[in-house]
PDB file of C-alpha atoms in Angstrom:
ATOM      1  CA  UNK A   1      60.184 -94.680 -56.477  1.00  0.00           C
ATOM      2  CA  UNK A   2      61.280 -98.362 -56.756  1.00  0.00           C
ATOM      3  CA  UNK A   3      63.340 -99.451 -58.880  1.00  0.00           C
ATOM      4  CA  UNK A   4      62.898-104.088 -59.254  1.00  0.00           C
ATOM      5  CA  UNK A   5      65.992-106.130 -59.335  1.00  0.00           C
ATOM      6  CA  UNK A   6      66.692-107.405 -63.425  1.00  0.00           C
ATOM      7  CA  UNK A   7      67.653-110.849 -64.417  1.00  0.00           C
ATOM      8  CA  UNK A   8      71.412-110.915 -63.907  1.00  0.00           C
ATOM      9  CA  UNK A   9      71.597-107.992 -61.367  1.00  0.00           C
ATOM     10  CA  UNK A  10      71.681-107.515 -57.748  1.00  0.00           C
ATOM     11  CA  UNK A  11      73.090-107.422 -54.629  1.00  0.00           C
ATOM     12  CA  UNK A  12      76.034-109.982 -54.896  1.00  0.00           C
ATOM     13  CA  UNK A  13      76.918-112.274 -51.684  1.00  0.00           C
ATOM     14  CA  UNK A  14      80.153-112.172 -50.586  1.00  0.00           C
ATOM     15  CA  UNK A  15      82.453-115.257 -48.683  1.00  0.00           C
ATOM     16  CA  UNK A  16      85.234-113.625 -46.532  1.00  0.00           C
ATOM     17  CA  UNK A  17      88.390-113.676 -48.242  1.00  0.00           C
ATOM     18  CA  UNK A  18      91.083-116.426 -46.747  1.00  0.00           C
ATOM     19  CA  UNK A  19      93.343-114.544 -44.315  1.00  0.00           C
ATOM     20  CA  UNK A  20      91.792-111.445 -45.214  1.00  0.00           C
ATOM     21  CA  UNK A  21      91.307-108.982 -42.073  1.00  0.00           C
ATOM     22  CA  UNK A  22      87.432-108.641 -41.208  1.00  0.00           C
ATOM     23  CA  UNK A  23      86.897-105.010 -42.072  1.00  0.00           C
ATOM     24  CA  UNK A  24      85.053-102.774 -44.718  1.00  0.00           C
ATOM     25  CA  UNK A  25      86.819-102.271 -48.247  1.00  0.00           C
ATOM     26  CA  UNK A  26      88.686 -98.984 -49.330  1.00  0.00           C
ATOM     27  CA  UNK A  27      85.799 -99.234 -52.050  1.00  0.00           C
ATOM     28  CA  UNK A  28      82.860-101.006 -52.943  1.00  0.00           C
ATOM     29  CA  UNK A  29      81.661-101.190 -56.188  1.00  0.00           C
ATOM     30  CA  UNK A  30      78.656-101.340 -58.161  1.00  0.00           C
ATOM     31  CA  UNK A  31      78.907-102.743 -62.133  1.00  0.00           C
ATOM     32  CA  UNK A  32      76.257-101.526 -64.731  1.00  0.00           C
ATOM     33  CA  UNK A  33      77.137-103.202 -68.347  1.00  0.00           C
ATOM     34  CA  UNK A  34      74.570-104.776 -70.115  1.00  0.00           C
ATOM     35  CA  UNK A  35      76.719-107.490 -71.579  1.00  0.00           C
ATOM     36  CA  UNK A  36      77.607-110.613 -69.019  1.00  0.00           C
ATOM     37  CA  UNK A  37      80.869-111.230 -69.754  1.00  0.00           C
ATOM     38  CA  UNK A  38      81.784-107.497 -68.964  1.00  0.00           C
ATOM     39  CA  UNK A  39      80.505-107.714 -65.615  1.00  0.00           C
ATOM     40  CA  UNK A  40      81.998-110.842 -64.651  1.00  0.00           C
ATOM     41  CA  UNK A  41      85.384-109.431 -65.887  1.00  0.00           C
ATOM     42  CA  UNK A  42      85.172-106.976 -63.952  1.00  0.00           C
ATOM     43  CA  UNK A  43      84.193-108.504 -60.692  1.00  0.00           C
ATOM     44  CA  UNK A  44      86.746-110.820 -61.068  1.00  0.00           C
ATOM     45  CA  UNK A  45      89.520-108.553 -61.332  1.00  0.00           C
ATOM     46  CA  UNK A  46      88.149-106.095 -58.731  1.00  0.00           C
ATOM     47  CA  UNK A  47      87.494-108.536 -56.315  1.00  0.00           C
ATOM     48  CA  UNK A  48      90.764-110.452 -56.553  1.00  0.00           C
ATOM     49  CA  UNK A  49      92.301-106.631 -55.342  1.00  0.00           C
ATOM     50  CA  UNK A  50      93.061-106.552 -51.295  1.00  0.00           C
ATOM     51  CA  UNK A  51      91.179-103.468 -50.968  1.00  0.00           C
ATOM     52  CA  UNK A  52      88.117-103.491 -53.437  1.00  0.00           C
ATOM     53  CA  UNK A  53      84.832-105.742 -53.468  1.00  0.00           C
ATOM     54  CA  UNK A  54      82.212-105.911 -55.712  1.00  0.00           C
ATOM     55  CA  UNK A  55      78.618-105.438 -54.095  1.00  0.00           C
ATOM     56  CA  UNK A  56      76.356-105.614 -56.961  1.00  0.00           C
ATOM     57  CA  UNK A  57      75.868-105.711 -60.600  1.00  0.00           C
ATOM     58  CA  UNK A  58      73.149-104.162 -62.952  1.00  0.00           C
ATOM     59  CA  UNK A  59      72.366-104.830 -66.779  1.00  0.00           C
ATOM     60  CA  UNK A  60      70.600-101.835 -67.096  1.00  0.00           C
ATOM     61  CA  UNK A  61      70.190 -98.296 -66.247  1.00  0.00           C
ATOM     62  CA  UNK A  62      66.831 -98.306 -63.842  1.00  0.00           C
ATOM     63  CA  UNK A  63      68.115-101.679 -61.939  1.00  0.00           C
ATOM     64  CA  UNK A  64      71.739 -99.757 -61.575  1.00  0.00           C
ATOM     65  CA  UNK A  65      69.914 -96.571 -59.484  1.00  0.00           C
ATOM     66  CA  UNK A  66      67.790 -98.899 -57.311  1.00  0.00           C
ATOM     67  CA  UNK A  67      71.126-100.849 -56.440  1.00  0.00           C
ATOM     68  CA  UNK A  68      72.884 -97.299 -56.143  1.00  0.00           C
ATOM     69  CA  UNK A  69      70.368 -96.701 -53.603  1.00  0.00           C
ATOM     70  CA  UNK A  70      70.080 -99.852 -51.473  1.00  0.00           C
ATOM     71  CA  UNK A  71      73.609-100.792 -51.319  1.00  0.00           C
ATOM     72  CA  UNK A  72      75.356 -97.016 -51.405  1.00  0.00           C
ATOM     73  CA  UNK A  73      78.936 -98.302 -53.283  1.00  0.00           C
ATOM     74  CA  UNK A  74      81.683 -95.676 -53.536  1.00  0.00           C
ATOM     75  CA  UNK A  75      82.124 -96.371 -57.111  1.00  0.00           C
ATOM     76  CA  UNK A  76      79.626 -96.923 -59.751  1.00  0.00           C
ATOM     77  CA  UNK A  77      81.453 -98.684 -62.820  1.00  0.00           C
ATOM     78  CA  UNK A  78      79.036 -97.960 -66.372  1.00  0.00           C
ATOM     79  CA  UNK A  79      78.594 -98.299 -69.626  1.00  0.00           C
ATOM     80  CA  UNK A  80      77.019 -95.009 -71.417  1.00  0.00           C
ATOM     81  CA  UNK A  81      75.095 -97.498 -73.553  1.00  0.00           C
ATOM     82  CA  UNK A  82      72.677 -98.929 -71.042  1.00  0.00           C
ATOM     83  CA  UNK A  83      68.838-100.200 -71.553  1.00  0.00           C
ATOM     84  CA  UNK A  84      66.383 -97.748 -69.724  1.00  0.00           C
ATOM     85  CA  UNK A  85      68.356 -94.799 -68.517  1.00  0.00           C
ATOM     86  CA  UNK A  86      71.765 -94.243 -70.637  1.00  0.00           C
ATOM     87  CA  UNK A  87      75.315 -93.600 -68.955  1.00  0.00           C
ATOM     88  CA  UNK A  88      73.835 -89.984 -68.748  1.00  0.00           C
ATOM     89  CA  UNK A  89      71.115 -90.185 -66.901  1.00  0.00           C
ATOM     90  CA  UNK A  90      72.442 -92.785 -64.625  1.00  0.00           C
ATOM     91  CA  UNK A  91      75.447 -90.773 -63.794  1.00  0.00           C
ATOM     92  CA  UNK A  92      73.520 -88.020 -62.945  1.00  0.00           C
ATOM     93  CA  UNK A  93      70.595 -89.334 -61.039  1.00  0.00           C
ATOM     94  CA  UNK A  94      72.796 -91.559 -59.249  1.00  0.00           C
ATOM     95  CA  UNK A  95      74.574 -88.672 -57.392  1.00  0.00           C
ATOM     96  CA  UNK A  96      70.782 -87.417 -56.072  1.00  0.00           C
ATOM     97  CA  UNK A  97      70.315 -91.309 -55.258  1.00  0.00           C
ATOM     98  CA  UNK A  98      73.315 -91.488 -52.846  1.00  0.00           C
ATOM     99  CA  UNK A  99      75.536 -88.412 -53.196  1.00  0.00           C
ATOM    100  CA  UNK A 100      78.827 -90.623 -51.952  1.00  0.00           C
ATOM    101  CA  UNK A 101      78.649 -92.756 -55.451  1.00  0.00           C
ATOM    102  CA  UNK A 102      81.538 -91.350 -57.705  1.00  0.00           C
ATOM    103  CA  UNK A 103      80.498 -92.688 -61.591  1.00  0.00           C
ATOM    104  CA  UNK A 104      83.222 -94.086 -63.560  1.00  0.00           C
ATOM    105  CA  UNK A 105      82.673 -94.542 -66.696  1.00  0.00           C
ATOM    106  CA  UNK A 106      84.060 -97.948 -68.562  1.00  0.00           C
ATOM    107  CA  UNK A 107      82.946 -98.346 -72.566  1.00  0.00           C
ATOM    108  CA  UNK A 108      83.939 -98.153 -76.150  1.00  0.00           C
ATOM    109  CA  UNK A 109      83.172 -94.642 -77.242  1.00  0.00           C
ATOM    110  CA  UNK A 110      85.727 -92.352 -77.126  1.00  0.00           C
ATOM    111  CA  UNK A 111      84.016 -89.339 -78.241  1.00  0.00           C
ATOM    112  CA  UNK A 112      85.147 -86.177 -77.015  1.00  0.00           C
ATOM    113  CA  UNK A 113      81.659 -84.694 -76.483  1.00  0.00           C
ATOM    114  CA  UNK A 114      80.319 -87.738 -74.864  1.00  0.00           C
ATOM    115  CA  UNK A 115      83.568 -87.468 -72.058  1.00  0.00           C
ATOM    116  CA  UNK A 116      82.406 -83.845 -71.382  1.00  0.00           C
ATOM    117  CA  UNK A 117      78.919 -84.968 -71.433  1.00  0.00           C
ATOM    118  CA  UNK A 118      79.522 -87.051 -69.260  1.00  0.00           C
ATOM    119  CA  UNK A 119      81.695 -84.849 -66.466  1.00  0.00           C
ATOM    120  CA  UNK A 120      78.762 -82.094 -67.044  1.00  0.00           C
ATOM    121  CA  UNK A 121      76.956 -85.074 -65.163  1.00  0.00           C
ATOM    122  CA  UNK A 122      78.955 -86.386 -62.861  1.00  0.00           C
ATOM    123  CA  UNK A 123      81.013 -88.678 -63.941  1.00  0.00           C
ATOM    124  CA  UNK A 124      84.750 -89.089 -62.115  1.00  0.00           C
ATOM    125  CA  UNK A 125      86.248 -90.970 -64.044  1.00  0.00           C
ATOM    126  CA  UNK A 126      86.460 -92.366 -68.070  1.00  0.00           C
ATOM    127  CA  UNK A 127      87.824 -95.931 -68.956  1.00  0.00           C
ATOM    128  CA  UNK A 128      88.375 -97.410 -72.505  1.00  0.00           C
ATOM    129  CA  UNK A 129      87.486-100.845 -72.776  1.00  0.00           C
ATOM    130  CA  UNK A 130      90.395-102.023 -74.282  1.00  0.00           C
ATOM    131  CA  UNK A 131      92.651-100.519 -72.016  1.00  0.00           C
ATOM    132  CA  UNK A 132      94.775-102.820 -69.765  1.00  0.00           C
ATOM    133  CA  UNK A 133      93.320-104.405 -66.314  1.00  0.00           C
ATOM    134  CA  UNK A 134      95.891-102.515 -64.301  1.00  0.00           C
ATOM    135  CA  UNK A 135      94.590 -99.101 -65.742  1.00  0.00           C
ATOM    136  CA  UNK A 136      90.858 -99.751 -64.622  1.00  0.00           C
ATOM    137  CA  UNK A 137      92.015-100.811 -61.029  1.00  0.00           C
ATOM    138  CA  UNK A 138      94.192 -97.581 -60.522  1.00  0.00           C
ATOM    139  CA  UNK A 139      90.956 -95.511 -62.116  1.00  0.00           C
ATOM    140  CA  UNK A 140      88.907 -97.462 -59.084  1.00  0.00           C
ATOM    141  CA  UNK A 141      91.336 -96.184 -56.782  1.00  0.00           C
ATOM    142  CA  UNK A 142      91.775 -92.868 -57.897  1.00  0.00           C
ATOM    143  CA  UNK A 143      88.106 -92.192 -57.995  1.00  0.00           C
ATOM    144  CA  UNK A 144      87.695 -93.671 -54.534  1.00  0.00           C
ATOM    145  CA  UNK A 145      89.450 -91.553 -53.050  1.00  0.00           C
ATOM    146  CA  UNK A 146      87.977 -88.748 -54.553  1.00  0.00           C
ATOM    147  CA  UNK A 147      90.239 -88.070 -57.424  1.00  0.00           C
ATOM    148  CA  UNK A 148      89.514 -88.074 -61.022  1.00  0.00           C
ATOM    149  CA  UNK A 149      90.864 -89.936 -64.082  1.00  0.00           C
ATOM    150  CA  UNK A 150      90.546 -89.625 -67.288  1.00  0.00           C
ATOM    151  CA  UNK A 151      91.844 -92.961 -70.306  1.00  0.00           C
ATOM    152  CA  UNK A 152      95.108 -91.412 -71.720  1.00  0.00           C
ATOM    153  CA  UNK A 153      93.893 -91.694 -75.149  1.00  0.00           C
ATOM    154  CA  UNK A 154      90.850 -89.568 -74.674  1.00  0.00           C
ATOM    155  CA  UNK A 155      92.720 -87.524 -73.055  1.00  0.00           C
ATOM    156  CA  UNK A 156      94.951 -86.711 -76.392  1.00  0.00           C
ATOM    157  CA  UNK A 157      92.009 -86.722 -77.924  1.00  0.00           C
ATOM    158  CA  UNK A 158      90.270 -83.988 -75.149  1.00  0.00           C
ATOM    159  CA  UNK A 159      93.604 -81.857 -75.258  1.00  0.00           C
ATOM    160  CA  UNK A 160      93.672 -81.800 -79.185  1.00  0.00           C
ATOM    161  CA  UNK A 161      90.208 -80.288 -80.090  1.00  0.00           C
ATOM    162  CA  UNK A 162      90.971 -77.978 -77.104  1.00  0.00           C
ATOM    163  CA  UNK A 163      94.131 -77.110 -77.967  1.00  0.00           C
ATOM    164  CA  UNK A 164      92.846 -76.516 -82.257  1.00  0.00           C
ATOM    165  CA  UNK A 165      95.041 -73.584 -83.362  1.00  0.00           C
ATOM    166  CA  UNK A 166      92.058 -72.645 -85.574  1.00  0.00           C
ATOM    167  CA  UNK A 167      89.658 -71.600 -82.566  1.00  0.00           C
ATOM    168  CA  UNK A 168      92.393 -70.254 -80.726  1.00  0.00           C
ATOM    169  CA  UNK A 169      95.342 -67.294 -80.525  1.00  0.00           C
ATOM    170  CA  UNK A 170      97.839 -69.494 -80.564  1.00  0.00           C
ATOM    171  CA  UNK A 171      98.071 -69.887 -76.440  1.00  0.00           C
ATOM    172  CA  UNK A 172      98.994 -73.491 -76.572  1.00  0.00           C
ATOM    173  CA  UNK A 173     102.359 -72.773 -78.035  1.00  0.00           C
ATOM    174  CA  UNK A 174     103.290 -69.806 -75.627  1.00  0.00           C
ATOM    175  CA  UNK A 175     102.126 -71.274 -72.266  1.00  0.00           C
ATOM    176  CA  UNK A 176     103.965 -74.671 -71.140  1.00  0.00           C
ATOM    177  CA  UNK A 177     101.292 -77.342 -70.151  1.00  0.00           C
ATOM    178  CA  UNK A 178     101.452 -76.208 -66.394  1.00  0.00           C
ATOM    179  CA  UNK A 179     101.320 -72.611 -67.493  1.00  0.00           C
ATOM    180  CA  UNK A 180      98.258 -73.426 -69.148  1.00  0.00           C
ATOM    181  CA  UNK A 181      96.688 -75.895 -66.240  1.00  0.00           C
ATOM    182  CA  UNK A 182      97.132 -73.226 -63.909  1.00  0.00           C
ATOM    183  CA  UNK A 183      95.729 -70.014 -66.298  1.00  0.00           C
ATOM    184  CA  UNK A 184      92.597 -72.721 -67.065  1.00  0.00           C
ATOM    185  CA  UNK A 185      92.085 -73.449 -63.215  1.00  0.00           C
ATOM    186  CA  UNK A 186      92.003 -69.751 -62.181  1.00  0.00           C
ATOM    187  CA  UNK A 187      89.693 -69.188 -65.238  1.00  0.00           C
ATOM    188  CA  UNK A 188      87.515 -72.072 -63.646  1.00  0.00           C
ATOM    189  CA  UNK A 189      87.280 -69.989 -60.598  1.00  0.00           C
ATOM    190  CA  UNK A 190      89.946 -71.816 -58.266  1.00  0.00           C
ATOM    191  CA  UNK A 191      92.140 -70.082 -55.472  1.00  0.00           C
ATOM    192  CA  UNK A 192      95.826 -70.205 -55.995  1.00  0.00           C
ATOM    193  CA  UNK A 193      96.104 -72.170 -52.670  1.00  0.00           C
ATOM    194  CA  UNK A 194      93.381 -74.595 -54.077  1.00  0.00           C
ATOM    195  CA  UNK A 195      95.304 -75.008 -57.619  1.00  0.00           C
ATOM    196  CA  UNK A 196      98.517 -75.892 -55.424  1.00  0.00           C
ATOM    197  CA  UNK A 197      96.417 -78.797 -53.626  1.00  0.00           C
ATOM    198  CA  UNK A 198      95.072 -80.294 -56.326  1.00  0.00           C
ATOM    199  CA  UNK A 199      98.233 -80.105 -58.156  1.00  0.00           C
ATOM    200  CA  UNK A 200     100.784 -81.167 -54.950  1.00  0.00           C
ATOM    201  CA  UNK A 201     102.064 -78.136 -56.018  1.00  0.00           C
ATOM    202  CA  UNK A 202     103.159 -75.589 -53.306  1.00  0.00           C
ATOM    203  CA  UNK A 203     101.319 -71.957 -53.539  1.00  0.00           C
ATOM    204  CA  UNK A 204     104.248 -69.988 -54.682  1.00  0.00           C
ATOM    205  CA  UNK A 205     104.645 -72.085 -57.555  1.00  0.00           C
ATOM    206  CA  UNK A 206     101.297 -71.888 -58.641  1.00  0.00           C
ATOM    207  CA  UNK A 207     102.130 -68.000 -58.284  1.00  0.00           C
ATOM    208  CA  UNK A 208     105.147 -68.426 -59.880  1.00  0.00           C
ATOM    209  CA  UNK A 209     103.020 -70.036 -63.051  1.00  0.00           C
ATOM    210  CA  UNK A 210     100.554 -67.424 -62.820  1.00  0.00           C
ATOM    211  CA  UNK A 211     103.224 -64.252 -63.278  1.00  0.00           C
ATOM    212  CA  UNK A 212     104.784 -66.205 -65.915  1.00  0.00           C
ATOM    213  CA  UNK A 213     101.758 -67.051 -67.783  1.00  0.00           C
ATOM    214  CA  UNK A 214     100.489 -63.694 -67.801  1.00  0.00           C
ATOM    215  CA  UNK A 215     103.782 -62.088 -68.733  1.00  0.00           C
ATOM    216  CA  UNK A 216     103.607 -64.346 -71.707  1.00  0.00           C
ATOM    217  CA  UNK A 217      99.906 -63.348 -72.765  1.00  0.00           C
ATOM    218  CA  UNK A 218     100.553 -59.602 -71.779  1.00  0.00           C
ATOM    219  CA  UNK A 219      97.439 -59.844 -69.477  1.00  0.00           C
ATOM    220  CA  UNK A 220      97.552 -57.348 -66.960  1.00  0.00           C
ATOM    221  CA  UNK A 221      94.557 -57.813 -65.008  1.00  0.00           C
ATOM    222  CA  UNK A 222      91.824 -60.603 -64.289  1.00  0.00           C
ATOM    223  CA  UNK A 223      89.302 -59.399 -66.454  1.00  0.00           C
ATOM    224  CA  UNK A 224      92.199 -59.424 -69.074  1.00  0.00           C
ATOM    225  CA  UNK A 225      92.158 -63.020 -68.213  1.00  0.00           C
ATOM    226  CA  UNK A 226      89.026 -63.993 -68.471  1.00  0.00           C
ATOM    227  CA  UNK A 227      88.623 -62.024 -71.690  1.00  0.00           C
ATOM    228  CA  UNK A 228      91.350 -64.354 -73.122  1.00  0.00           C
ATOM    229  CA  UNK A 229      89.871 -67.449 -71.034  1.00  0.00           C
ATOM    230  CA  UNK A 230      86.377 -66.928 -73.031  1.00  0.00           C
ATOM    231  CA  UNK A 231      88.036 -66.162 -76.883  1.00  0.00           C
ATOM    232  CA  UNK A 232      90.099 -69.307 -76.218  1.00  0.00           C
ATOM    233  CA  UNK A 233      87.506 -71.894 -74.958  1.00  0.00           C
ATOM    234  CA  UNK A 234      89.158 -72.112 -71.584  1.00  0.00           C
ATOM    235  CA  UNK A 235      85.243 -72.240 -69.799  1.00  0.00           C
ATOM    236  CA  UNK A 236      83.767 -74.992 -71.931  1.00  0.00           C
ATOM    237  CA  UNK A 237      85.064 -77.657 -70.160  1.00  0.00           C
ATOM    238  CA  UNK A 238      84.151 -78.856 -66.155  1.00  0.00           C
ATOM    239  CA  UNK A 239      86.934 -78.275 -63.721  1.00  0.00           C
ATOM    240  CA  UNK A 240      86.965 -82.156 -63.109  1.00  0.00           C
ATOM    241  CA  UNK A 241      87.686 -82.898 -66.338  1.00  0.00           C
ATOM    242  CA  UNK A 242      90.326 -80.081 -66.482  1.00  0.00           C
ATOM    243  CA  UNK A 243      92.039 -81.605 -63.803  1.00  0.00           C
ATOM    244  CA  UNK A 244      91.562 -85.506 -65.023  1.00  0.00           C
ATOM    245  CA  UNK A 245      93.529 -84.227 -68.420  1.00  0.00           C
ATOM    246  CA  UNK A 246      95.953 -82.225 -67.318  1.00  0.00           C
ATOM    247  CA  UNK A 247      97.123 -84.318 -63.836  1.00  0.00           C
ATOM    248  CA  UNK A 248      99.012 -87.275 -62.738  1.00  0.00           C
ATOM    249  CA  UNK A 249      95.655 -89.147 -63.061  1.00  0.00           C
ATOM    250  CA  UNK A 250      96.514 -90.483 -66.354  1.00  0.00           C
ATOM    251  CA  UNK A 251      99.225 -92.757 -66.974  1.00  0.00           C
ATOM    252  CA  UNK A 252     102.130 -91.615 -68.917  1.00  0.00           C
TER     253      UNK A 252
END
């Protein structure tokens, strides 16, 4: 299927940068906003960075997965409210287009359904837009390189509703936040030497957590675990997302 360029999208050429070395970006980056001013915000500042460039821009959702496709950027910048295929839909398909393009997600809603939406479908990463410049550029970066990053404010708002002391046993005020990260991650299905990479941490810390966690919940076993894991909500959310709340991928 084809997908035809829309007025104001494309391919974008490129001059070489004055003294810059001749060699491929870190990342390249494709924009989807609808609204003009957004996009040429955002190429400016991600272009004026040593080791980004912007290859495209799209004002709408079928135009963004034909460029996805033809010019296969690492990071696909979008707005969930796009003409023709929504945020959704674009973040989704996008990975089938060209499974190297890692969504991050730049708009106004801060809904905490819509952010888990939105992981459920691939995105890697969640921007406000009134957050500063600096904080989209590290999100680029982090995403890039395969991380994930989540806007600190959602991320209250994620770790609030999850953390509701009506829907839960109280957990949130026995466990310390890495307690919890940990208990969550092993819920999720992750090793105790994958926990310890994603979290820089070293494996007998992680085991360290673990013991301590469970000696805290009086959980014995791992089916004792993932009895308390599904009464307290600890499944509902995608390990990416987990991660993008909990980790250094979110500004202090």
């Amino acid at each position: 299927m084809s997908y035809p360029p829309a007025q104001g999208s494309g391919p974008l050429p490129h001059a070489p940068r004055e003294n810059a070395p001749s060699r491929r970006p870190d990342a390249t980056v494709l924009v989807a906003d609808p609204h003009p001013v957004v996009r040429e915000g955002v190429k400016a500042l991600l272009n004026a960075q040593p080791d980004m460039q912007v290859v495209g821009e799209a004002h709408d959702g079928i135009t963004a997965l034909g460029l996805v496709a033809e010019l296969r950027p690492d990071v696909l910048i979008l707005e969930t409210d796009l003409p023709g295929l929504d945020g959704v839909q674009v973040a989704g398909q996008g990975h089938e287009v060209h499974p190297g393009c890692k969504p991050l997600v730049l708009t106004t809603c801060e809904q905490p359904g819509q952010v888990q939406l939105l992981f459920r479908f691939g995105a890697r990463g969640y921007v406000l837009k009134r957050a500063p410049t600096e904080q989209l550029v590290q999100a680029v970066r982090t995403v890039a390189a395969g991380g994930t990053y989540l806007d600190p404010e959602v991320a209250d708002y994620i770790v609030a509703s999850s953390h509701n002391p009506t829907e839960t046993d109280g957990t949130a005020d026995t466990l310390s936040n890495r307690e919890l990260l940990v208990m969550r991650l092993i819920a999720l299905g992750y090793s105790n030497k994958e926990i310890a990479a994603r979290l820089n941490l070293s494996v007998k810390t992680v085991e360290t957590y673990k013991a301590r966690a469970m000696a805290k919940l009086e959980l014995s076993t791992r089916a004792d675990l993932m009895r308390h894991a599904i009464r307290n909500g600890w499944l509902s959310d995608e390990p990416e997302l987990v991660l993008a709340v909990a980790t250094g991928n979110r500004p202090e």
